[in-house]
Amino acid sequence: MQHNQYYKVLRDQLKKGEVQRRTVLSGLGLGDEALFVKERCVGELSTEHHDWINEQHILIEDLSSEVELVIFGGGHIALELYHIALRLELDITIIDEREEYCNPQRFPKARCICTDFENVFKQDMDWVRPYFIIATRGHSYDQLCLEQVLKIPHWYIGMIGSKNKVVKTFENLKNKGYTDAQLALVHAPIGLDIHAVSASEIALAILAEVVLQYRKRNTSVYMEKHVLQSMMQEEQYVVVRVIEKTGSAPCQIGFQLACFPNHNFTGTVGGGIIEALALKHARAMIEDPSMRNQIQSYNLDSEKAGSVGMICGGSVTLLFQRR
């Protein structure tokens, strides 16, 4: 399988749920990898034949889509949600038909879609199991959005509203054929019960519930959509992945970046000196086609020989994969 197709399979499977990635960490097939869903191989990117079930020295990671927040409505609640979500480093989309409530000046670091709510669902959106928050300016718009998002793969749906409004909305949807099981997926009234009153408190309660939902999944690796998109489109690059860390290294297993021939890159392995060294090595691989997939370890303890001179301590091990 070509790498572009492999990452497209990964993207499509992430829309349906979690995916397991298995990566070879030794031998001739170092860096070979495969995707599994419920113990079934759905994609393989390898140079050698592997026993993906029993072979030793295979890194197993559970992958999931990054936390993507889609907010219907650009009013005062959405504005408070936006500011807190930025601190949480979430990907944010705001949807509202009113230009004064949905624009880059109001939400400078969000994706703003200013159109009728009906039109949004007629488009082929690139969402990968997002977290939907419904907070429009009217009950009819809330119901319209709820009807549609229940049909879309998602990790979370929450809708603002009083208990009476929620009951009425659910009754309307049942009359349209929606089941109790479908409606049980909806968090409504939305948010953790912290007796919130102000817009800021309501936003805090909502995002606390969102955090609770994605942390409960206990997924080890979140795949960033923009990194995955680049991997699907570009023809040649080197992928750098964190496969092991100890101590206080500023990264997590699964952090990754892709380095391209023009020296641009997307993603991160934690920033700082480690990322600078990783990019230097990745660019050397791009310049020298004879360099194969390899593993490099970096010592962050300034008291030890071979250290890169940081005081945080620990170590980071990176896998470099040619694509």
PDB file of C-alpha atoms in Angstrom:
ATOM      1  CA  MET A   1       0.000   0.000   0.000  1.00  0.00           C
ATOM      2  CA  GLN A   2       1.309   3.474  -0.891  1.00  0.00           C
ATOM      3  CA  HIS A   3       1.768   5.818   2.052  1.00  0.00           C
ATOM      4  CA  ASN A   4      -0.816   8.334   0.784  1.00  0.00           C
ATOM      5  CA  GLN A   5      -3.457   5.600   0.628  1.00  0.00           C
ATOM      6  CA  TYR A   6      -2.360   4.229   4.006  1.00  0.00           C
ATOM      7  CA  TYR A   7      -2.937   7.554   5.735  1.00  0.00           C
ATOM      8  CA  LYS A   8      -6.248   7.975   3.937  1.00  0.00           C
ATOM      9  CA  VAL A   9      -7.331   4.611   5.363  1.00  0.00           C
ATOM     10  CA  LEU A  10      -6.243   5.820   8.807  1.00  0.00           C
ATOM     11  CA  ARG A  11      -8.237   9.043   8.407  1.00  0.00           C
ATOM     12  CA  ASP A  12     -11.344   7.164   7.273  1.00  0.00           C
ATOM     13  CA  GLN A  13     -11.101   4.622  10.102  1.00  0.00           C
ATOM     14  CA  LEU A  14     -10.658   7.373  12.702  1.00  0.00           C
ATOM     15  CA  LYS A  15     -13.997   8.790  11.564  1.00  0.00           C
ATOM     16  CA  LYS A  16     -15.565   5.504  12.693  1.00  0.00           C
ATOM     17  CA  GLY A  17     -13.700   5.068  15.972  1.00  0.00           C
ATOM     18  CA  GLU A  18     -10.364   4.144  17.478  1.00  0.00           C
ATOM     19  CA  VAL A  19      -7.609   2.412  15.519  1.00  0.00           C
ATOM     20  CA  GLN A  20      -4.644   0.404  16.747  1.00  0.00           C
ATOM     21  CA  ARG A  21      -1.252   1.050  15.137  1.00  0.00           C
ATOM     22  CA  ARG A  22       1.480  -1.582  15.342  1.00  0.00           C
ATOM     23  CA  THR A  23       5.044  -0.530  14.479  1.00  0.00           C
ATOM     24  CA  VAL A  24       8.169  -2.701  14.096  1.00  0.00           C
ATOM     25  CA  LEU A  25      11.057  -1.383  16.208  1.00  0.00           C
ATOM     26  CA  SER A  26      13.896  -3.728  15.184  1.00  0.00           C
ATOM     27  CA  GLY A  27      15.269  -5.761  12.292  1.00  0.00           C
ATOM     28  CA  LEU A  28      15.109  -5.244   8.544  1.00  0.00           C
ATOM     29  CA  GLY A  29      11.550  -3.991   8.723  1.00  0.00           C
ATOM     30  CA  LEU A  30      12.291  -1.287  11.285  1.00  0.00           C
ATOM     31  CA  GLY A  31       9.599   1.364  10.959  1.00  0.00           C
ATOM     32  CA  ASP A  32       7.115  -0.849   9.121  1.00  0.00           C
ATOM     33  CA  GLU A  33       3.612  -0.396  10.481  1.00  0.00           C
ATOM     34  CA  ALA A  34       0.054  -1.653  10.185  1.00  0.00           C
ATOM     35  CA  LEU A  35      -3.422  -0.522  11.252  1.00  0.00           C
ATOM     36  CA  PHE A  36      -5.845  -2.781  13.098  1.00  0.00           C
ATOM     37  CA  VAL A  37      -9.511  -2.404  13.940  1.00  0.00           C
ATOM     38  CA  LYS A  38     -10.863  -5.060  16.291  1.00  0.00           C
ATOM     39  CA  GLU A  39      -7.888  -7.337  15.542  1.00  0.00           C
ATOM     40  CA  ARG A  40      -8.448  -7.037  11.770  1.00  0.00           C
ATOM     41  CA  CYS A  41      -5.677  -5.505   9.664  1.00  0.00           C
ATOM     42  CA  VAL A  42      -7.112  -2.646   7.592  1.00  0.00           C
ATOM     43  CA  GLY A  43      -3.884  -1.158   6.245  1.00  0.00           C
ATOM     44  CA  GLU A  44      -0.187  -1.948   6.056  1.00  0.00           C
ATOM     45  CA  LEU A  45       2.855   0.143   5.175  1.00  0.00           C
ATOM     46  CA  SER A  46       5.812  -2.218   5.185  1.00  0.00           C
ATOM     47  CA  THR A  47       8.842  -3.461   3.278  1.00  0.00           C
ATOM     48  CA  GLU A  48       8.932  -6.901   4.920  1.00  0.00           C
ATOM     49  CA  HIS A  49       6.426  -9.597   5.816  1.00  0.00           C
ATOM     50  CA  HIS A  50       5.458  -9.513   9.505  1.00  0.00           C
ATOM     51  CA  ASP A  51       3.512 -11.577  11.993  1.00  0.00           C
ATOM     52  CA  TRP A  52       1.718  -8.580  13.467  1.00  0.00           C
ATOM     53  CA  ILE A  53       0.160 -10.673  16.242  1.00  0.00           C
ATOM     54  CA  ASN A  54       3.122 -12.607  17.638  1.00  0.00           C
ATOM     55  CA  GLU A  55       6.256 -10.797  16.466  1.00  0.00           C
ATOM     56  CA  GLN A  56       8.407  -9.286  19.184  1.00  0.00           C
ATOM     57  CA  HIS A  57       9.604  -5.675  19.364  1.00  0.00           C
ATOM     58  CA  ILE A  58       6.374  -4.182  18.078  1.00  0.00           C
ATOM     59  CA  LEU A  59       5.072  -0.903  19.496  1.00  0.00           C
ATOM     60  CA  ILE A  60       1.287  -0.979  19.923  1.00  0.00           C
ATOM     61  CA  GLU A  61      -0.579   2.337  20.129  1.00  0.00           C
ATOM     62  CA  ASP A  62      -4.288   3.118  20.291  1.00  0.00           C
ATOM     63  CA  LEU A  63      -5.010   6.033  17.963  1.00  0.00           C
ATOM     64  CA  SER A  64      -7.906   8.443  18.031  1.00  0.00           C
ATOM     65  CA  SER A  65      -8.823  11.674  16.302  1.00  0.00           C
ATOM     66  CA  GLU A  66      -7.782  14.897  17.991  1.00  0.00           C
ATOM     67  CA  VAL A  67     -10.362  16.768  20.059  1.00  0.00           C
ATOM     68  CA  GLU A  68     -12.233  18.859  17.495  1.00  0.00           C
ATOM     69  CA  LEU A  69     -14.826  21.249  18.930  1.00  0.00           C
ATOM     70  CA  VAL A  70     -17.691  22.259  16.613  1.00  0.00           C
ATOM     71  CA  ILE A  71     -19.923  24.959  18.113  1.00  0.00           C
ATOM     72  CA  PHE A  72     -23.273  25.815  16.543  1.00  0.00           C
ATOM     73  CA  GLY A  73     -23.995  29.433  17.412  1.00  0.00           C
ATOM     74  CA  GLY A  74     -21.576  32.320  17.818  1.00  0.00           C
ATOM     75  CA  GLY A  75     -23.209  34.134  20.739  1.00  0.00           C
ATOM     76  CA  HIS A  76     -21.940  34.994  24.204  1.00  0.00           C
ATOM     77  CA  ILE A  77     -21.686  31.358  25.355  1.00  0.00           C
ATOM     78  CA  ALA A  78     -19.702  30.463  22.233  1.00  0.00           C
ATOM     79  CA  LEU A  79     -17.318  33.352  22.864  1.00  0.00           C
ATOM     80  CA  GLU A  80     -16.594  32.128  26.393  1.00  0.00           C
ATOM     81  CA  LEU A  81     -16.233  28.555  25.115  1.00  0.00           C
ATOM     82  CA  TYR A  82     -13.767  29.785  22.520  1.00  0.00           C
ATOM     83  CA  HIS A  83     -11.482  31.501  25.039  1.00  0.00           C
ATOM     84  CA  ILE A  84     -11.350  28.497  27.381  1.00  0.00           C
ATOM     85  CA  ALA A  85     -10.962  26.027  24.497  1.00  0.00           C
ATOM     86  CA  LEU A  86      -7.943  27.993  23.274  1.00  0.00           C
ATOM     87  CA  ARG A  87      -6.264  27.453  26.644  1.00  0.00           C
ATOM     88  CA  LEU A  88      -7.006  23.744  26.263  1.00  0.00           C
ATOM     89  CA  GLU A  89      -5.405  23.831  22.778  1.00  0.00           C
ATOM     90  CA  LEU A  90      -8.509  22.416  21.104  1.00  0.00           C
ATOM     91  CA  ASP A  91      -9.326  22.703  17.410  1.00  0.00           C
ATOM     92  CA  ILE A  92     -12.375  25.012  17.168  1.00  0.00           C
ATOM     93  CA  THR A  93     -15.034  25.568  14.507  1.00  0.00           C
ATOM     94  CA  ILE A  94     -17.776  28.195  14.925  1.00  0.00           C
ATOM     95  CA  ILE A  95     -20.934  27.994  12.797  1.00  0.00           C
ATOM     96  CA  ASP A  96     -23.531  30.776  12.622  1.00  0.00           C
ATOM     97  CA  GLU A  97     -25.464  32.455   9.821  1.00  0.00           C
ATOM     98  CA  ARG A  98     -24.977  35.912  11.375  1.00  0.00           C
ATOM     99  CA  GLU A  99     -21.760  37.465  10.108  1.00  0.00           C
ATOM    100  CA  GLU A 100     -21.435  39.761  13.113  1.00  0.00           C
ATOM    101  CA  TYR A 101     -21.297  36.671  15.360  1.00  0.00           C
ATOM    102  CA  CYS A 102     -19.149  34.483  13.122  1.00  0.00           C
ATOM    103  CA  ASN A 103     -16.029  36.161  11.795  1.00  0.00           C
ATOM    104  CA  PRO A 104     -12.231  36.064  12.241  1.00  0.00           C
ATOM    105  CA  GLN A 105     -12.248  39.283  14.260  1.00  0.00           C
ATOM    106  CA  ARG A 106     -14.507  37.734  16.907  1.00  0.00           C
ATOM    107  CA  PHE A 107     -12.879  34.287  16.755  1.00  0.00           C
ATOM    108  CA  PRO A 108      -9.371  34.888  15.340  1.00  0.00           C
ATOM    109  CA  LYS A 109      -8.024  31.391  15.972  1.00  0.00           C
ATOM    110  CA  ALA A 110     -11.142  29.410  15.045  1.00  0.00           C
ATOM    111  CA  ARG A 111     -12.472  28.161  11.757  1.00  0.00           C
ATOM    112  CA  CYS A 112     -15.533  30.320  11.079  1.00  0.00           C
ATOM    113  CA  ILE A 113     -18.311  29.012   8.829  1.00  0.00           C
ATOM    114  CA  CYS A 114     -20.838  31.782   8.245  1.00  0.00           C
ATOM    115  CA  THR A 115     -23.828  30.183   6.545  1.00  0.00           C
ATOM    116  CA  ASP A 116     -27.327  28.883   7.224  1.00  0.00           C
ATOM    117  CA  PHE A 117     -27.273  25.863   9.516  1.00  0.00           C
ATOM    118  CA  GLU A 118     -29.121  23.862   6.855  1.00  0.00           C
ATOM    119  CA  ASN A 119     -26.342  24.534   4.354  1.00  0.00           C
ATOM    120  CA  VAL A 120     -23.624  23.191   6.633  1.00  0.00           C
ATOM    121  CA  PHE A 121     -25.067  19.710   6.504  1.00  0.00           C
ATOM    122  CA  LYS A 122     -25.278  19.773   2.715  1.00  0.00           C
ATOM    123  CA  GLN A 123     -21.499  20.191   2.514  1.00  0.00           C
ATOM    124  CA  ASP A 124     -18.857  17.493   2.742  1.00  0.00           C
ATOM    125  CA  MET A 125     -17.224  18.568   5.992  1.00  0.00           C
ATOM    126  CA  ASP A 126     -13.809  17.204   6.954  1.00  0.00           C
ATOM    127  CA  TRP A 127     -14.779  16.557  10.585  1.00  0.00           C
ATOM    128  CA  VAL A 128     -13.281  13.439  12.169  1.00  0.00           C
ATOM    129  CA  ARG A 129     -15.640  12.400  14.995  1.00  0.00           C
ATOM    130  CA  PRO A 130     -15.928  15.909  16.507  1.00  0.00           C
ATOM    131  CA  TYR A 131     -17.359  17.135  19.799  1.00  0.00           C
ATOM    132  CA  PHE A 132     -20.566  18.993  18.937  1.00  0.00           C
ATOM    133  CA  ILE A 133     -21.909  21.813  21.123  1.00  0.00           C
ATOM    134  CA  ILE A 134     -25.308  23.196  20.152  1.00  0.00           C
ATOM    135  CA  ALA A 135     -25.896  26.748  21.409  1.00  0.00           C
ATOM    136  CA  THR A 136     -27.814  28.585  18.696  1.00  0.00           C
ATOM    137  CA  ARG A 137     -30.088  31.587  19.199  1.00  0.00           C
ATOM    138  CA  GLY A 138     -33.352  29.643  18.925  1.00  0.00           C
ATOM    139  CA  HIS A 139     -34.994  26.326  19.801  1.00  0.00           C
ATOM    140  CA  SER A 140     -35.840  25.531  16.187  1.00  0.00           C
ATOM    141  CA  TYR A 141     -32.202  25.947  15.152  1.00  0.00           C
ATOM    142  CA  ASP A 142     -31.074  23.796  18.075  1.00  0.00           C
ATOM    143  CA  GLN A 143     -33.434  21.034  17.001  1.00  0.00           C
ATOM    144  CA  LEU A 144     -32.344  21.287  13.368  1.00  0.00           C
ATOM    145  CA  CYS A 145     -28.688  20.944  14.338  1.00  0.00           C
ATOM    146  CA  LEU A 146     -29.386  18.104  16.761  1.00  0.00           C
ATOM    147  CA  GLU A 147     -31.287  16.137  14.121  1.00  0.00           C
ATOM    148  CA  GLN A 148     -28.341  16.368  11.761  1.00  0.00           C
ATOM    149  CA  VAL A 149     -25.403  15.765  14.104  1.00  0.00           C
ATOM    150  CA  LEU A 150     -27.027  12.583  15.399  1.00  0.00           C
ATOM    151  CA  LYS A 151     -26.451  11.215  11.884  1.00  0.00           C
ATOM    152  CA  ILE A 152     -22.733  12.106  11.898  1.00  0.00           C
ATOM    153  CA  PRO A 153     -19.973  10.060  13.591  1.00  0.00           C
ATOM    154  CA  HIS A 154     -19.045  11.934  16.771  1.00  0.00           C
ATOM    155  CA  TRP A 155     -17.505  11.588  20.215  1.00  0.00           C
ATOM    156  CA  TYR A 156     -19.857  13.972  21.996  1.00  0.00           C
ATOM    157  CA  ILE A 157     -23.076  15.938  21.513  1.00  0.00           C
ATOM    158  CA  GLY A 158     -24.198  18.559  24.014  1.00  0.00           C
ATOM    159  CA  MET A 159     -27.138  20.954  23.740  1.00  0.00           C
ATOM    160  CA  ILE A 160     -27.836  24.045  25.822  1.00  0.00           C
ATOM    161  CA  GLY A 161     -31.366  24.438  27.137  1.00  0.00           C
ATOM    162  CA  SER A 162     -33.753  24.113  30.052  1.00  0.00           C
ATOM    163  CA  LYS A 163     -35.141  20.739  31.075  1.00  0.00           C
ATOM    164  CA  ASN A 164     -38.509  21.642  29.557  1.00  0.00           C
ATOM    165  CA  LYS A 165     -36.906  22.608  26.260  1.00  0.00           C
ATOM    166  CA  VAL A 166     -34.895  19.383  26.185  1.00  0.00           C
ATOM    167  CA  VAL A 167     -38.005  17.279  26.862  1.00  0.00           C
ATOM    168  CA  LYS A 168     -39.922  19.034  24.091  1.00  0.00           C
ATOM    169  CA  THR A 169     -37.042  18.713  21.625  1.00  0.00           C
ATOM    170  CA  PHE A 170     -36.636  15.018  22.371  1.00  0.00           C
ATOM    171  CA  GLU A 171     -40.381  14.468  21.901  1.00  0.00           C
ATOM    172  CA  ASN A 172     -40.201  16.155  18.507  1.00  0.00           C
ATOM    173  CA  LEU A 173     -37.292  13.965  17.452  1.00  0.00           C
ATOM    174  CA  LYS A 174     -39.020  10.791  18.629  1.00  0.00           C
ATOM    175  CA  ASN A 175     -41.989  11.742  16.465  1.00  0.00           C
ATOM    176  CA  LYS A 176     -39.546  11.911  13.553  1.00  0.00           C
ATOM    177  CA  GLY A 177     -38.260   8.405  14.210  1.00  0.00           C
ATOM    178  CA  TYR A 178     -35.247   9.005  16.432  1.00  0.00           C
ATOM    179  CA  THR A 179     -34.828   6.309  19.085  1.00  0.00           C
ATOM    180  CA  ASP A 180     -34.290   6.519  22.835  1.00  0.00           C
ATOM    181  CA  ALA A 181     -30.843   5.002  22.291  1.00  0.00           C
ATOM    182  CA  GLN A 182     -29.887   7.823  19.923  1.00  0.00           C
ATOM    183  CA  LEU A 183     -31.180  10.532  22.240  1.00  0.00           C
ATOM    184  CA  ALA A 184     -29.381   8.974  25.193  1.00  0.00           C
ATOM    185  CA  LEU A 185     -26.140  10.032  23.488  1.00  0.00           C
ATOM    186  CA  VAL A 186     -27.049  13.702  23.898  1.00  0.00           C
ATOM    187  CA  HIS A 187     -25.770  15.590  26.940  1.00  0.00           C
ATOM    188  CA  ALA A 188     -28.703  17.855  27.695  1.00  0.00           C
ATOM    189  CA  PRO A 189     -28.877  19.943  29.718  1.00  0.00           C
ATOM    190  CA  ILE A 190     -25.221  20.313  28.860  1.00  0.00           C
ATOM    191  CA  GLY A 191     -22.206  20.520  31.171  1.00  0.00           C
ATOM    192  CA  LEU A 192     -21.197  19.309  34.607  1.00  0.00           C
ATOM    193  CA  ASP A 193     -23.476  20.456  37.403  1.00  0.00           C
ATOM    194  CA  ILE A 194     -21.445  23.208  39.070  1.00  0.00           C
ATOM    195  CA  HIS A 195     -24.480  25.490  39.547  1.00  0.00           C
ATOM    196  CA  ALA A 196     -23.165  27.733  36.775  1.00  0.00           C
ATOM    197  CA  VAL A 197     -24.885  31.092  36.272  1.00  0.00           C
ATOM    198  CA  SER A 198     -22.689  33.416  34.201  1.00  0.00           C
ATOM    199  CA  ALA A 199     -21.671  32.750  30.601  1.00  0.00           C
ATOM    200  CA  SER A 200     -18.108  32.064  31.727  1.00  0.00           C
ATOM    201  CA  GLU A 201     -19.263  29.556  34.342  1.00  0.00           C
ATOM    202  CA  ILE A 202     -21.552  27.822  31.841  1.00  0.00           C
ATOM    203  CA  ALA A 203     -18.682  27.550  29.352  1.00  0.00           C
ATOM    204  CA  LEU A 204     -16.441  26.155  32.085  1.00  0.00           C
ATOM    205  CA  ALA A 205     -19.050  23.524  32.991  1.00  0.00           C
ATOM    206  CA  ILE A 206     -19.467  22.520  29.340  1.00  0.00           C
ATOM    207  CA  LEU A 207     -15.771  22.159  28.625  1.00  0.00           C
ATOM    208  CA  ALA A 208     -15.218  20.333  31.906  1.00  0.00           C
ATOM    209  CA  GLU A 209     -17.696  17.751  30.625  1.00  0.00           C
ATOM    210  CA  VAL A 210     -15.930  17.618  27.248  1.00  0.00           C
ATOM    211  CA  VAL A 211     -12.565  17.067  28.970  1.00  0.00           C
ATOM    212  CA  LEU A 212     -14.123  14.343  31.119  1.00  0.00           C
ATOM    213  CA  GLN A 213     -15.406  12.592  27.997  1.00  0.00           C
ATOM    214  CA  TYR A 214     -12.150  12.562  26.085  1.00  0.00           C
ATOM    215  CA  ARG A 215      -9.999  11.709  29.089  1.00  0.00           C
ATOM    216  CA  LYS A 216     -12.284   8.771  29.926  1.00  0.00           C
ATOM    217  CA  ARG A 217     -11.373   7.239  26.574  1.00  0.00           C
ATOM    218  CA  ASN A 218      -7.783   6.853  27.806  1.00  0.00           C
ATOM    219  CA  THR A 219      -6.461   6.892  24.248  1.00  0.00           C
ATOM    220  CA  SER A 220      -2.686   6.997  24.140  1.00  0.00           C
ATOM    221  CA  VAL A 221      -2.246   8.928  20.876  1.00  0.00           C
ATOM    222  CA  TYR A 222      -4.362  11.701  19.356  1.00  0.00           C
ATOM    223  CA  MET A 223      -3.823  12.167  15.615  1.00  0.00           C
ATOM    224  CA  GLU A 224      -3.748  15.807  14.543  1.00  0.00           C
ATOM    225  CA  LYS A 225      -5.955  16.369  11.511  1.00  0.00           C
ATOM    226  CA  HIS A 226      -3.637  18.815   9.750  1.00  0.00           C
ATOM    227  CA  VAL A 227      -0.654  16.466  10.124  1.00  0.00           C
ATOM    228  CA  LEU A 228      -2.665  13.551   8.783  1.00  0.00           C
ATOM    229  CA  GLN A 229      -3.858  15.679   5.869  1.00  0.00           C
ATOM    230  CA  SER A 230      -0.270  16.512   4.908  1.00  0.00           C
ATOM    231  CA  MET A 231       0.713  12.850   5.084  1.00  0.00           C
ATOM    232  CA  MET A 232      -2.144  11.995   2.728  1.00  0.00           C
ATOM    233  CA  GLN A 233      -1.148  14.624   0.172  1.00  0.00           C
ATOM    234  CA  GLU A 234       2.646  14.925   0.109  1.00  0.00           C
ATOM    235  CA  GLU A 235       4.746  12.553  -1.999  1.00  0.00           C
ATOM    236  CA  GLN A 236       8.028  12.567  -0.080  1.00  0.00           C
ATOM    237  CA  TYR A 237       8.852  13.317   3.558  1.00  0.00           C
ATOM    238  CA  VAL A 238      10.248  11.895   6.778  1.00  0.00           C
ATOM    239  CA  VAL A 239       8.007  11.137   9.739  1.00  0.00           C
ATOM    240  CA  VAL A 240       9.468  11.564  13.232  1.00  0.00           C
ATOM    241  CA  ARG A 241       7.603   9.908  16.115  1.00  0.00           C
ATOM    242  CA  VAL A 242       8.158   9.816  19.862  1.00  0.00           C
ATOM    243  CA  ILE A 243       8.187   6.111  20.745  1.00  0.00           C
ATOM    244  CA  GLU A 244       9.579   6.299  24.280  1.00  0.00           C
ATOM    245  CA  LYS A 245      10.172   8.919  26.962  1.00  0.00           C
ATOM    246  CA  THR A 246      11.308   9.006  30.562  1.00  0.00           C
ATOM    247  CA  GLY A 247      11.438  11.729  33.172  1.00  0.00           C
ATOM    248  CA  SER A 248      10.223  15.251  32.482  1.00  0.00           C
ATOM    249  CA  ALA A 249      10.814  15.394  28.740  1.00  0.00           C
ATOM    250  CA  PRO A 250       8.331  17.898  27.218  1.00  0.00           C
ATOM    251  CA  CYS A 251       6.513  15.403  24.998  1.00  0.00           C
ATOM    252  CA  GLN A 252       4.348  12.285  25.037  1.00  0.00           C
ATOM    253  CA  ILE A 253       4.570   8.952  23.249  1.00  0.00           C
ATOM    254  CA  GLY A 254       2.795   9.419  19.935  1.00  0.00           C
ATOM    255  CA  PHE A 255       3.858  13.012  19.312  1.00  0.00           C
ATOM    256  CA  GLN A 256       4.920  13.225  15.685  1.00  0.00           C
ATOM    257  CA  LEU A 257       5.943  15.565  12.918  1.00  0.00           C
ATOM    258  CA  ALA A 258       6.453  15.302   9.174  1.00  0.00           C
ATOM    259  CA  CYS A 259       9.461  17.029   7.577  1.00  0.00           C
ATOM    260  CA  PHE A 260       9.311  17.865   3.858  1.00  0.00           C
ATOM    261  CA  PRO A 261      12.004  18.381   1.175  1.00  0.00           C
ATOM    262  CA  ASN A 262      11.482  22.167   1.232  1.00  0.00           C
ATOM    263  CA  HIS A 263      12.470  22.032   4.947  1.00  0.00           C
ATOM    264  CA  ASN A 264       8.961  22.931   6.090  1.00  0.00           C
ATOM    265  CA  PHE A 265       7.362  20.679   8.685  1.00  0.00           C
ATOM    266  CA  THR A 266       4.063  20.094  10.413  1.00  0.00           C
ATOM    267  CA  GLY A 267       3.366  18.627  13.844  1.00  0.00           C
ATOM    268  CA  THR A 268       5.683  18.481  16.852  1.00  0.00           C
ATOM    269  CA  VAL A 269       7.786  16.140  18.953  1.00  0.00           C
ATOM    270  CA  GLY A 270       7.737  18.536  21.892  1.00  0.00           C
ATOM    271  CA  GLY A 271       9.638  21.573  20.672  1.00  0.00           C
ATOM    272  CA  GLY A 272      12.942  22.903  21.975  1.00  0.00           C
ATOM    273  CA  ILE A 273      16.361  21.363  21.391  1.00  0.00           C
ATOM    274  CA  ILE A 274      14.977  17.861  20.839  1.00  0.00           C
ATOM    275  CA  GLU A 275      12.777  19.050  17.988  1.00  0.00           C
ATOM    276  CA  ALA A 276      15.653  21.030  16.474  1.00  0.00           C
ATOM    277  CA  LEU A 277      17.879  17.944  16.516  1.00  0.00           C
ATOM    278  CA  ALA A 278      15.063  15.798  15.141  1.00  0.00           C
ATOM    279  CA  LEU A 279      14.499  18.171  12.231  1.00  0.00           C
ATOM    280  CA  LYS A 280      18.230  18.279  11.495  1.00  0.00           C
ATOM    281  CA  HIS A 281      18.346  14.490  11.324  1.00  0.00           C
ATOM    282  CA  ALA A 282      15.144  14.254   9.264  1.00  0.00           C
ATOM    283  CA  ARG A 283      16.512  16.764   6.745  1.00  0.00           C
ATOM    284  CA  ALA A 284      19.726  14.758   6.505  1.00  0.00           C
ATOM    285  CA  MET A 285      17.641  11.695   5.636  1.00  0.00           C
ATOM    286  CA  ILE A 286      15.819  13.645   2.939  1.00  0.00           C
ATOM    287  CA  GLU A 287      19.147  14.767   1.444  1.00  0.00           C
ATOM    288  CA  ASP A 288      20.690  11.273   1.621  1.00  0.00           C
ATOM    289  CA  PRO A 289      18.370   8.597   0.145  1.00  0.00           C
ATOM    290  CA  SER A 290      20.678   5.842   1.414  1.00  0.00           C
ATOM    291  CA  MET A 291      19.728   6.553   5.036  1.00  0.00           C
ATOM    292  CA  ARG A 292      17.161   3.996   6.176  1.00  0.00           C
ATOM    293  CA  ASN A 293      14.489   4.138   8.872  1.00  0.00           C
ATOM    294  CA  GLN A 294      16.190   4.430  12.247  1.00  0.00           C
ATOM    295  CA  ILE A 295      15.815   5.097  15.955  1.00  0.00           C
ATOM    296  CA  GLN A 296      17.646   7.880  17.798  1.00  0.00           C
ATOM    297  CA  SER A 297      17.739   8.463  21.558  1.00  0.00           C
ATOM    298  CA  TYR A 298      18.378  11.800  23.252  1.00  0.00           C
ATOM    299  CA  ASN A 299      19.488  12.146  26.872  1.00  0.00           C
ATOM    300  CA  LEU A 300      18.073  15.212  28.637  1.00  0.00           C
ATOM    301  CA  ASP A 301      20.010  14.810  31.896  1.00  0.00           C
ATOM    302  CA  SER A 302      22.695  17.501  32.028  1.00  0.00           C
ATOM    303  CA  GLU A 303      24.658  15.421  34.550  1.00  0.00           C
ATOM    304  CA  LYS A 304      25.212  12.539  32.115  1.00  0.00           C
ATOM    305  CA  ALA A 305      27.644  12.158  29.233  1.00  0.00           C
ATOM    306  CA  GLY A 306      26.095  12.625  25.827  1.00  0.00           C
ATOM    307  CA  SER A 307      23.382  14.878  27.178  1.00  0.00           C
ATOM    308  CA  VAL A 308      21.886  17.561  24.941  1.00  0.00           C
ATOM    309  CA  GLY A 309      22.343  19.992  27.819  1.00  0.00           C
ATOM    310  CA  MET A 310      18.854  20.324  29.294  1.00  0.00           C
ATOM    311  CA  ILE A 311      18.055  20.336  33.006  1.00  0.00           C
ATOM    312  CA  CYS A 312      14.591  18.731  32.855  1.00  0.00           C
ATOM    313  CA  GLY A 313      16.075  15.222  32.978  1.00  0.00           C
ATOM    314  CA  GLY A 314      14.941  11.995  31.368  1.00  0.00           C
ATOM    315  CA  SER A 315      15.280  10.844  27.787  1.00  0.00           C
ATOM    316  CA  VAL A 316      13.408  10.787  24.491  1.00  0.00           C
ATOM    317  CA  THR A 317      13.546   8.096  21.822  1.00  0.00           C
ATOM    318  CA  LEU A 318      12.472   9.000  18.293  1.00  0.00           C
ATOM    319  CA  LEU A 319      11.639   6.828  15.295  1.00  0.00           C
ATOM    320  CA  PHE A 320      12.505   8.269  11.876  1.00  0.00           C
ATOM    321  CA  GLN A 321      10.461   6.829   8.995  1.00  0.00           C
ATOM    322  CA  ARG A 322      11.056   7.591   5.332  1.00  0.00           C
ATOM    323  CA  ARG A 323       7.952   8.107   3.199  1.00  0.00           C
TER     324      ARG A 323
END
